[in-house]
CSV table of C-alpha atoms and ligand atoms in Angstrom, one decimal:
chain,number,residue,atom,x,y,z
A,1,UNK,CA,104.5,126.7,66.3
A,2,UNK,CA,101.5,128.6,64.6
A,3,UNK,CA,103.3,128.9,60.7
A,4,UNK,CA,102.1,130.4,57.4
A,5,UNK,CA,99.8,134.1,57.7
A,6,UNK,CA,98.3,132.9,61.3
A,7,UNK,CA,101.6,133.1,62.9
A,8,UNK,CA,101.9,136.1,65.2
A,9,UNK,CA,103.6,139.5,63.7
A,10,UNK,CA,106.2,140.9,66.0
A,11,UNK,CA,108.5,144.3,65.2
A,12,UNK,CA,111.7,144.2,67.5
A,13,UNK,CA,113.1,147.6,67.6
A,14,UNK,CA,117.2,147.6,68.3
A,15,UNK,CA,117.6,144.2,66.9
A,16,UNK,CA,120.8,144.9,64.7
A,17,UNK,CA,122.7,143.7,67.7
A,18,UNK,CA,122.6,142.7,71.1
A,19,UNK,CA,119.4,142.0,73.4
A,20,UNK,CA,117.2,143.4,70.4
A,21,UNK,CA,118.7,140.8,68.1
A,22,UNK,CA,118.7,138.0,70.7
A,23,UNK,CA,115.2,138.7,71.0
A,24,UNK,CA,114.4,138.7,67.5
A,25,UNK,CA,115.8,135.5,67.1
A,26,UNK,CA,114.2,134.1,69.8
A,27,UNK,CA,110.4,135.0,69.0
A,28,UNK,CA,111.5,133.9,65.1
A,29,UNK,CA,112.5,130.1,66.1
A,30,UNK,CA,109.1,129.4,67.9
A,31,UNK,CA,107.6,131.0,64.4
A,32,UNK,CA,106.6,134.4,64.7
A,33,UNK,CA,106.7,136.7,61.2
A,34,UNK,CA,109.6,139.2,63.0
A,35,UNK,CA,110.2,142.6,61.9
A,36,UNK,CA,114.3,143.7,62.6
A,37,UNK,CA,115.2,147.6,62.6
A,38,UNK,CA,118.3,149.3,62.5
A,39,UNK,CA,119.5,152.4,62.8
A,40,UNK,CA,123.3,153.1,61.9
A,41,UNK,CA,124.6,149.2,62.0
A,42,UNK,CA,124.6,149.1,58.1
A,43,UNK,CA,127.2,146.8,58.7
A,44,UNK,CA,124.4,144.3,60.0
A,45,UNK,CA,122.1,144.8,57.3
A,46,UNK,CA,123.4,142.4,54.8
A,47,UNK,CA,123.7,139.4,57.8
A,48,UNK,CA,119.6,140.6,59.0
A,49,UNK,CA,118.2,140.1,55.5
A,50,UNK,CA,119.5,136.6,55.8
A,51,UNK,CA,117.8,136.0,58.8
A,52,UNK,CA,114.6,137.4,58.5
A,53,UNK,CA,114.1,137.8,54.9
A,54,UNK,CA,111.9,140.9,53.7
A,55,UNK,CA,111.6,142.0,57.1
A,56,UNK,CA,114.7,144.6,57.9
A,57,UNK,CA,113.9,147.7,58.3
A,58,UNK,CA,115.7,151.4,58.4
A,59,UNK,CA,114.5,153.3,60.8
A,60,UNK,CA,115.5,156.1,63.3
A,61,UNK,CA,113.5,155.8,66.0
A,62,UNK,CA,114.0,159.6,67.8
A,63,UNK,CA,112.4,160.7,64.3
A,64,UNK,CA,108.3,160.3,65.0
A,65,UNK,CA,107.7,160.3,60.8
A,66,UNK,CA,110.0,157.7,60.2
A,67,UNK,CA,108.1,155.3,63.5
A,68,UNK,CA,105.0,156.2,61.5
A,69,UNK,CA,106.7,154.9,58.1
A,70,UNK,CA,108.0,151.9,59.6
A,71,UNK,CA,104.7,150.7,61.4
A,72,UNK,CA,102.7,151.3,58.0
A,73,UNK,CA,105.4,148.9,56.0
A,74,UNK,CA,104.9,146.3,58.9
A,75,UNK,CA,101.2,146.8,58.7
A,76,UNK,CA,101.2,146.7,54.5
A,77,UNK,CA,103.5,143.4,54.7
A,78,UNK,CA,101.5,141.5,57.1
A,79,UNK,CA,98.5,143.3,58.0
A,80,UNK,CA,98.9,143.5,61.9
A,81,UNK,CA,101.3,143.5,64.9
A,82,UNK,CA,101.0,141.1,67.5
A,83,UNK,CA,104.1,142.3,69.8
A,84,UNK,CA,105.8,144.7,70.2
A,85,UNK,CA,109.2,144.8,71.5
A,86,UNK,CA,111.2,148.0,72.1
A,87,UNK,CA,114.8,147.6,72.8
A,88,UNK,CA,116.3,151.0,71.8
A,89,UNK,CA,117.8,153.1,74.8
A,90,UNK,CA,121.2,154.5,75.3
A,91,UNK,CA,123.3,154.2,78.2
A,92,UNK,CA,125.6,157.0,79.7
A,93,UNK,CA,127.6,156.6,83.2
A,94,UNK,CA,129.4,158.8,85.6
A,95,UNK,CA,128.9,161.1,88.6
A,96,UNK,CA,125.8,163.0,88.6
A,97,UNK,CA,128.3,165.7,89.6
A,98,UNK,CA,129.6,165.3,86.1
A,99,UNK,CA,126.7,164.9,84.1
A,100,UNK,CA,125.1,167.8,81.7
A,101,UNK,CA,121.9,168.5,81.0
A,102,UNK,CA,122.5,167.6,77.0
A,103,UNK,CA,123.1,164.0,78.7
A,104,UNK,CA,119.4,164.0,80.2
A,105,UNK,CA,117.9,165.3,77.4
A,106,UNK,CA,120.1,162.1,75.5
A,107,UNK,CA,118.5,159.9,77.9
A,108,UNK,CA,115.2,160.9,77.7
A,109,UNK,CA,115.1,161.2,73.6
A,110,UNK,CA,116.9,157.7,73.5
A,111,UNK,CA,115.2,155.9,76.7
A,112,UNK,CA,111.7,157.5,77.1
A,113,UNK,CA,111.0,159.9,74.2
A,114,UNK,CA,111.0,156.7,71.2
A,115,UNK,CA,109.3,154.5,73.4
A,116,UNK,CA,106.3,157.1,73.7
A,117,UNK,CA,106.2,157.7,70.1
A,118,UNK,CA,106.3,154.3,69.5
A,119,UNK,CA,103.8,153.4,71.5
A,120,UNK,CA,101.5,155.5,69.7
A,121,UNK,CA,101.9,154.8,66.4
A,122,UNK,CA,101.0,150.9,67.3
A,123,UNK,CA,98.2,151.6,69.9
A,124,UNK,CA,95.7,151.1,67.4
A,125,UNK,CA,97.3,147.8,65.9
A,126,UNK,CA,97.5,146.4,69.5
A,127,UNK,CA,94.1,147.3,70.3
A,128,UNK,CA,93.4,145.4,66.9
A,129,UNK,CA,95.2,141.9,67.4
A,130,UNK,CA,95.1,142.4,71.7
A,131,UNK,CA,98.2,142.4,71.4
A,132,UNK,CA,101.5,142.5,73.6
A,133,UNK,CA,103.9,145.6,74.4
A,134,UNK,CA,107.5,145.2,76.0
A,135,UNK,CA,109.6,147.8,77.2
A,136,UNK,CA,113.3,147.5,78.2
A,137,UNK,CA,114.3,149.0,81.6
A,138,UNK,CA,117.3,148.7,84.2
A,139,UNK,CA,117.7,147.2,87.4
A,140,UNK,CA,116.1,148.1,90.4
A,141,UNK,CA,113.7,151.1,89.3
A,142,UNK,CA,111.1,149.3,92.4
A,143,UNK,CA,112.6,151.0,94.8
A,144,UNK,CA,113.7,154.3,93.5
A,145,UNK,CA,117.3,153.6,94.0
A,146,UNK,CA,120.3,156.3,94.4
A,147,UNK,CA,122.4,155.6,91.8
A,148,UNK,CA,126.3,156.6,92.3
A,149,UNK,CA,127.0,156.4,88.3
A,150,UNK,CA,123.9,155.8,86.3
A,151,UNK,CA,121.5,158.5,87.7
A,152,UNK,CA,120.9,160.2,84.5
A,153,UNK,CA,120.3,156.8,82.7
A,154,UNK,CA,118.2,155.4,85.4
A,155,UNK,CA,115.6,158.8,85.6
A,156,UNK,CA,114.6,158.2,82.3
A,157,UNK,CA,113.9,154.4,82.2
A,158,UNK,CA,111.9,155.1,85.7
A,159,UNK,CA,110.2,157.8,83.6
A,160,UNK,CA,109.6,154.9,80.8
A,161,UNK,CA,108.4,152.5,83.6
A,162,UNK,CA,106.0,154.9,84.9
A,163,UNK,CA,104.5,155.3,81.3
A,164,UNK,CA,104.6,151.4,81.2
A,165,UNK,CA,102.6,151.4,83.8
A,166,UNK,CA,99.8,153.9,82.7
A,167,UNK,CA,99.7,152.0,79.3
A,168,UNK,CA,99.1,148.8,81.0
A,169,UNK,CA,96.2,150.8,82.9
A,170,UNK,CA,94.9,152.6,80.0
A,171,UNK,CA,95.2,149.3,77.6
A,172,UNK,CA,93.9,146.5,79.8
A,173,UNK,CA,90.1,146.6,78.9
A,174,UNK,CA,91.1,146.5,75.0
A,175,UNK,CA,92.9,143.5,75.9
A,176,UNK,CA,96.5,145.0,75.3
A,177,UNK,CA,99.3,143.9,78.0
A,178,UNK,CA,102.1,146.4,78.0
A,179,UNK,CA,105.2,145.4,80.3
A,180,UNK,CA,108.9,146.1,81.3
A,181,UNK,CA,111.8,144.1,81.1
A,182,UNK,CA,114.9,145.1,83.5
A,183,UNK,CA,117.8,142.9,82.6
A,184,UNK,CA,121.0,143.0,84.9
A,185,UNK,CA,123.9,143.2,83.6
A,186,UNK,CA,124.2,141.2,80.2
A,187,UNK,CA,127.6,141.5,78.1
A,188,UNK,CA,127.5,141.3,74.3
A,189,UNK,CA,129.7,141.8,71.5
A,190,UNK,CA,128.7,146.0,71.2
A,191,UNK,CA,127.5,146.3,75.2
A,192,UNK,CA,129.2,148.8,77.3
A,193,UNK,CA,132.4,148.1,79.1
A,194,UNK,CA,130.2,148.5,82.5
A,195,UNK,CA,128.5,145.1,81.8
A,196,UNK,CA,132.1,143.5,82.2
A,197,UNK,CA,132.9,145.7,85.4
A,198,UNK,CA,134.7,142.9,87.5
A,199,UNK,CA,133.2,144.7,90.8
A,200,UNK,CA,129.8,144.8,89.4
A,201,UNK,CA,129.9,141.1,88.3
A,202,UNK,CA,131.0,139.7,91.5
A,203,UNK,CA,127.9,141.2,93.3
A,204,UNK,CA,125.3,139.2,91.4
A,205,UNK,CA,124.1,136.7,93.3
A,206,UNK,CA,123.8,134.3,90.7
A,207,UNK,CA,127.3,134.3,90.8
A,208,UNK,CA,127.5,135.1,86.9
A,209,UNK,CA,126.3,137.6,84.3
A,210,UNK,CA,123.5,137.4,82.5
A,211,UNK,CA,123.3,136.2,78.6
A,212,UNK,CA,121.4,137.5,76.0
A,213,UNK,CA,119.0,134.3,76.0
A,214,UNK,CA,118.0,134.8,79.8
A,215,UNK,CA,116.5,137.8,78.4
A,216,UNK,CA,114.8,136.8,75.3
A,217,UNK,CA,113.3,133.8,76.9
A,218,UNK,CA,111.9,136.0,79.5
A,219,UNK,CA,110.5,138.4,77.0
A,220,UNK,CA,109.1,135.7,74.7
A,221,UNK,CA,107.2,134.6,77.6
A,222,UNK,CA,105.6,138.0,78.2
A,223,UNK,CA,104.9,137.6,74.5
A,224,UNK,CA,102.9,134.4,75.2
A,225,UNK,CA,99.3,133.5,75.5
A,226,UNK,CA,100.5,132.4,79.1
A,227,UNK,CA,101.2,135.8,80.2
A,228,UNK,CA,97.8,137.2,79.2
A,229,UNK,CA,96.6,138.0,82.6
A,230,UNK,CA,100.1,139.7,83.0
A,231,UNK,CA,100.4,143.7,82.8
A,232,UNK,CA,102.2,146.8,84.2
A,233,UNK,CA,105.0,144.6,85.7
A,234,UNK,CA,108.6,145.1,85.7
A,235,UNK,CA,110.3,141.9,85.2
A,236,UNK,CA,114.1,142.1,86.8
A,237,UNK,CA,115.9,139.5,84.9
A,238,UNK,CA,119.1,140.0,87.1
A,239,UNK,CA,120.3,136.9,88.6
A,240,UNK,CA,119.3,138.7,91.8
A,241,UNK,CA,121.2,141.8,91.1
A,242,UNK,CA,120.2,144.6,93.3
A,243,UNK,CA,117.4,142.9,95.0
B,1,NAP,N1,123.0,145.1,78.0
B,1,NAP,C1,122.7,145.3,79.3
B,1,NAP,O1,123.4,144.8,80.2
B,1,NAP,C2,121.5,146.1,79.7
B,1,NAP,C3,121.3,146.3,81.1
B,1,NAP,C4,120.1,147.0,81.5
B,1,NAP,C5,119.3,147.5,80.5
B,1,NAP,N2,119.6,147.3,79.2
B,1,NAP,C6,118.6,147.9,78.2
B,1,NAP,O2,118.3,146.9,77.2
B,1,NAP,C7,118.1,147.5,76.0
B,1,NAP,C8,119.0,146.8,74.9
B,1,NAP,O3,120.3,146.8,75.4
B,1,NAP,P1,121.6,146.5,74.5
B,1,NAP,O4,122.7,146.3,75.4
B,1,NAP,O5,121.2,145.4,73.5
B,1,NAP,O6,121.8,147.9,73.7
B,1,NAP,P2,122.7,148.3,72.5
B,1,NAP,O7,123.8,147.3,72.3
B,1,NAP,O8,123.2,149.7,72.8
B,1,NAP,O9,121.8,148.2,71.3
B,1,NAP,C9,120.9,149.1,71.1
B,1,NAP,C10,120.3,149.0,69.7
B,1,NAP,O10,119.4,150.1,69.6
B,1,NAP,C11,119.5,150.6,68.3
B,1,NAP,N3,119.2,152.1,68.4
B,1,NAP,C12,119.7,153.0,69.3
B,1,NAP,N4,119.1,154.2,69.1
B,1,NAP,C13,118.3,154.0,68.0
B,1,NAP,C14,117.4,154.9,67.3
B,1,NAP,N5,117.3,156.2,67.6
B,1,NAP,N6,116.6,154.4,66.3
B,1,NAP,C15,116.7,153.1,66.0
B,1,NAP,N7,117.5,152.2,66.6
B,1,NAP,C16,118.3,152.7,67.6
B,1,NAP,C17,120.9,150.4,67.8
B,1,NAP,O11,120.9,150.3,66.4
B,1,NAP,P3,122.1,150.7,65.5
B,1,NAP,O12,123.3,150.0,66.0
B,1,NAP,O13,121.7,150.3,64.1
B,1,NAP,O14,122.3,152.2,65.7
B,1,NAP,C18,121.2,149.1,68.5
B,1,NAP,O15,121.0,148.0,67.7
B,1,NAP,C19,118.4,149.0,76.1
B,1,NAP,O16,117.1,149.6,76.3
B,1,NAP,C20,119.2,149.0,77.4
B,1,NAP,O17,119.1,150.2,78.1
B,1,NAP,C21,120.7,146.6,78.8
């Protein structure tokens, strides 16, 4: 663990709750200086400041000024970012026969559109520390997968992962890896009913769901000095889930 003003500064986006948090967590126990945002869970609040003490942050992410303000406030605290981990992005499901096209722009301003403005308002930190970039996608954007209820969704995390993949292109020779994450399906306290679909579960071959630690300790290693040769993937952390 690397302690004190040498330890590594990471800002985890949608960490009131969920994968975000379980992240968070994760990348503060080996000792990184973590950075918490949330939007609307002002419920959470009180419980973050506990955990990671002068470092919560309000922020909504669809607003570009307000990214601007919050990487300044991470960057006037502790003077760089290290990683970066984005894990805002709403979900909708249904027949694409059903869907509008209010619920692709939703997808595209929740999924794709924050994690482009994101990206660059901490380019130029990254470039700075040669730093780390993770993304969150969904299972099986590889193969450009028909989707019977999560079209909408999927589109705009296979636009994300697309962009992922330029960054990583674009970043390499400043030393910045930029990555995707694809977890399964992994129930949580505020996740959407479809991670506890009992038809969906019995099709991982893992023969289980997956838990909010499968996915931090995946990301934490893309966060790593181990993963430094490591860019532009998409790492499916599904139990095998449609491989
Ligand atoms: N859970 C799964 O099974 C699963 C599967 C595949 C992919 N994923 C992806 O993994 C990521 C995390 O999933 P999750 O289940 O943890 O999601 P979640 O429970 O919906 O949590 C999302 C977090 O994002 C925050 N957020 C949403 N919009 C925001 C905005 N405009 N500005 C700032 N914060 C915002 C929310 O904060 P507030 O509550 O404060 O508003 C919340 O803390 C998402 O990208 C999701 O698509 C999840």
């Amino acid at each position: 663990m690397v302690e004190g003003s040498r330890a590594p500064v990471a800002l985890v986006t949608g960490s009131a709750r969920g994968l975000g948090l379980g992240v968070a967590r994760a990348l503060a126990q080996r000792g990184d200086r973590v950075h918490v945002v949330w939007r609307s869970s002002a419920s959470s609040a009180e419980r973050l400041e506990r955990e990671f003490p002068g470092r919560v942050h309000r922020a909504d992410l669809e607003d570009s000024t307000e990214v601007g303000r919050l990487v300044q406030e991470v960057l006037r605290q502790d003077g760089r970012i290290d990683h970066v981990v984005h894990a805002v992005g709403e979900y909708v499901s249904g027949p694409l026969s059903e869907a509008s096209s209010h619920d692709l722009r939703r997808m595209l301003a929740s999924n794709t559109e924050t994690a482009f403005v994101l990206f660059e308002h901490v380019r130029a930190a990254l470039r700075e520390s040669r730093g780390r970039a993770v993304f969150f996608g969904c299972s099986g954007l590889a193969g450009f997968r028909a989707r019977k209820t999560t079209a909408v969704y999927a589109a705009a995390k296979s636009a994300l992962f697309v962009l992922v993949r330029s960054w990583a292109l674009e970043e390499a020779p400043h030393g910045v890896t930029v990555n995707l994450l694809s977890p399964g399906h992994v129930p949580h306290e505020d996740a959407h009913p479809d991670t506890l679909d009992p038809e969906r579960l019995a099709a991982i071959p893992a023969g289980r769901p997956g838990r909010p630690e499968d996915i931090a300790g995946a990301v934490a290693w893309l966060c790593s000095p181990e993963a430094a040769y490591t860019t532009g993937i998409d790492l499916a952390v599904t139990g095998g889930w449609m491989l």
